[in-house]
Every structure is written in C-alpha cells, then in structure tokens.
CSV table of C-alpha atoms in Angstrom, one decimal:
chain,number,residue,atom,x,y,z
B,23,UNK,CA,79.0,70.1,71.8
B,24,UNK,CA,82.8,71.4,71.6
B,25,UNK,CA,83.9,74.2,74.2
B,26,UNK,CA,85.8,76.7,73.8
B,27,UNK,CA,88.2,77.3,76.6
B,28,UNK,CA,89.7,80.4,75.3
B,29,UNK,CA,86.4,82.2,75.5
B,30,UNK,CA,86.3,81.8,79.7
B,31,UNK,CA,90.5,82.2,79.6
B,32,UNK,CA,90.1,85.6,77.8
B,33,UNK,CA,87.0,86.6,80.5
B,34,UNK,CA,89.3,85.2,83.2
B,35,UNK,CA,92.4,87.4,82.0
B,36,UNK,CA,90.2,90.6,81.7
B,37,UNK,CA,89.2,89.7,85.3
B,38,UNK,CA,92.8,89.1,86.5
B,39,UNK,CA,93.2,92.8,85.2
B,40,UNK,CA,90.9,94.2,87.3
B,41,UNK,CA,92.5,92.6,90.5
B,42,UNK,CA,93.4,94.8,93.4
B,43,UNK,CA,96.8,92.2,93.0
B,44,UNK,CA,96.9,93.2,89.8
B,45,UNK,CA,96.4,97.1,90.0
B,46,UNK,CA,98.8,97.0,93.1
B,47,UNK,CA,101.6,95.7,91.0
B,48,UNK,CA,100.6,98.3,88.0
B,49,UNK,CA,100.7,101.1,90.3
B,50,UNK,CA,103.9,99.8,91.6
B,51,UNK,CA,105.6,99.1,88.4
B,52,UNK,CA,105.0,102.6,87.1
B,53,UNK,CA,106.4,103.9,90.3
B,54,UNK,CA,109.2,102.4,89.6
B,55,UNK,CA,110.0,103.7,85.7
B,56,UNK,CA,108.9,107.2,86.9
B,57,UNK,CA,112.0,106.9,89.1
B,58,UNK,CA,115.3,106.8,87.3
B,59,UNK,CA,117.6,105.1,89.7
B,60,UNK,CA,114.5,102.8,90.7
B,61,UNK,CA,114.2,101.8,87.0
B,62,UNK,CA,118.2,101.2,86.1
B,63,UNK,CA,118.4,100.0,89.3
B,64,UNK,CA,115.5,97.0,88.6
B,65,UNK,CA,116.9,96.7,84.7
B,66,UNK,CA,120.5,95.6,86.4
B,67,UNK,CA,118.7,93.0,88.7
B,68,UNK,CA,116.8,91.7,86.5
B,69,UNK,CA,119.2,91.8,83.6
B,70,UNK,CA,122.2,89.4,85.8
B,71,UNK,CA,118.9,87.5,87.0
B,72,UNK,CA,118.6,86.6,83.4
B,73,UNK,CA,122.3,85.9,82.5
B,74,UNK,CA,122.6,83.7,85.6
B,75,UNK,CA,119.7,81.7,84.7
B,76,UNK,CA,120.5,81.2,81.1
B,77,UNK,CA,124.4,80.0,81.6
B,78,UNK,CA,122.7,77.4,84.0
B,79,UNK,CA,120.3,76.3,81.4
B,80,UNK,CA,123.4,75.7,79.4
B,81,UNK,CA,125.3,73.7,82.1
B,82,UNK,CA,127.9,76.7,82.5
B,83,UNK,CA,129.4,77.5,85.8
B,84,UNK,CA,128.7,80.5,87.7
B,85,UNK,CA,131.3,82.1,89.1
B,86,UNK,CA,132.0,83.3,92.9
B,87,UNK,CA,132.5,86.8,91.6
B,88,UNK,CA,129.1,86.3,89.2
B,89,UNK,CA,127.3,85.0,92.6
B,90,UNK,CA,128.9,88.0,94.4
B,91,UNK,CA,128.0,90.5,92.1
B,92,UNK,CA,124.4,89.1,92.0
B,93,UNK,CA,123.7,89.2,95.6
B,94,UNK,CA,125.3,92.6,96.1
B,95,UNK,CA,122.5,94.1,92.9
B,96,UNK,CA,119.5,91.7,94.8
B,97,UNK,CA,120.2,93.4,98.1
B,98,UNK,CA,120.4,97.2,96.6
B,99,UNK,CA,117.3,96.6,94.5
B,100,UNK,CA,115.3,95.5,97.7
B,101,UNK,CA,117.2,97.7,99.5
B,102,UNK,CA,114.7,100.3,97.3
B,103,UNK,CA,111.7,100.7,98.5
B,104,UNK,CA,110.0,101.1,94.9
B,105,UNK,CA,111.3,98.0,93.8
B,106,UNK,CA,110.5,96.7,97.1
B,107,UNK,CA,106.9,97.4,97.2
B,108,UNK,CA,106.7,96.1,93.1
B,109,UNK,CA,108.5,92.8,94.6
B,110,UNK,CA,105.8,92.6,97.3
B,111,UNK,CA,103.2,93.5,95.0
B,112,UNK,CA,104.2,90.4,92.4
B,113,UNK,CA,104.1,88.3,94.9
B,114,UNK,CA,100.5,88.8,95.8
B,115,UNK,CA,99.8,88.3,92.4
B,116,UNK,CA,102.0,85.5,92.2
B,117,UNK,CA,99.9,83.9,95.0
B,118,UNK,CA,96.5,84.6,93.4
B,119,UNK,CA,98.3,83.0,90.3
B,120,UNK,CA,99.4,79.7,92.1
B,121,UNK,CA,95.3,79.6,93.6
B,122,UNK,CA,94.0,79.5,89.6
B,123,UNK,CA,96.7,77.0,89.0
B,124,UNK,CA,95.6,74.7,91.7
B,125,UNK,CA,92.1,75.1,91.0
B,126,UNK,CA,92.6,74.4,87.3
B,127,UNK,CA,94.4,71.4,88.3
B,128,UNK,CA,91.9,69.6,90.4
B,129,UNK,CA,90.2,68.3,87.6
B,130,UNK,CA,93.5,66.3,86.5
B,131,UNK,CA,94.8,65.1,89.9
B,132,UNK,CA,90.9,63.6,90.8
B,133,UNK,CA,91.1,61.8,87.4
B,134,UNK,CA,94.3,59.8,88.8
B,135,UNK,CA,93.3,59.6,92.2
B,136,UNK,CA,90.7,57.6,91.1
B,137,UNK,CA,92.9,55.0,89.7
C-alpha cells in the first residue's frame, strides 16, 4: 500500500500555523508593516542581506565599505524594537523548525548507523 506523505505534510503545515511560534511571529511581522520606519527600515536589512549573499554565491568580493554599511543597517534594525521582537519571534520558530527537521531525520541517520 503506497503513502502519501503530502497528506500528513499539509496537516503538519496547517498545525505549524496554529503555533504560538508561529502566531508570535505573525503578530510581530504585522507590527512591523503597520510601522513605516519599522518596515523601510527591515526592507533595507533585508535587501543588503540579499545582495551580500548573492555576490558570494557568485565568488565576488565584498567590500570593507559593503561589510560597513551592512553592519551599521544590522545594528539599527535590531536597534528597533519591532524588528527586534519579529527577529526574536523567527527565531523561536526557527527552533521549533530545526526540532521537525531532527525528528524527520532520525529515520535516515538509524538506517546508517546500523551499517
């Protein structure tokens, strides 16, 4: 009899939705867009967090200035306590994520250490 995976990973997602991680980072996130600065603020970081990470995917250098500039928009976006709090809030999820992952995993890593 075949499985289907995607039946349990669509329940599972639905679940991840109704997360206190995930509603923290939901409530958080619209915090942020309600609040201008907050918002351009976050699009900036994330923007250069983007740029950065695809000239190093492409073997380009990063400038001192480009590393400069970075670190200066990093430091005002958590220096926001909006963005702060969504940060925070991402990371819980981010922690519940890496649990599912390891979990998921087992299976795979038992089938090798029994070799």
């Amino acid at each position: 009899m075949a499985v289907n995976i995607y039946d349990d990973i669509n329940k599972l997602e639905s679940t991840f939705r109704s997360t206190e991680e995930f509603e923290k980072l939901e409530a958080a996130v619209e915090s942020v867009k309600a609040d201008n600065e907050a918002n351009e603020l976050f699009k900036s970081f994330r923007d250069l967090q983007i740029s950065l990470q695809q000239k190093q995917s492409q073997g380009e250098e990063i400038s001192e200035e480009e590393m400069m500039s970075a670190q200066e928009t990093a430091q005002a976006a958590q220096q926001n306590p909006k963005i702060l709090a969504m940060l925070e809030a991402e990371m819980g999820l981010s922690q519940m994520i890496e649990e599912v992952n390891r979990v998921l995993i087992k299976p795979v890593q038992s089938l090798y250490e029994s070799m």
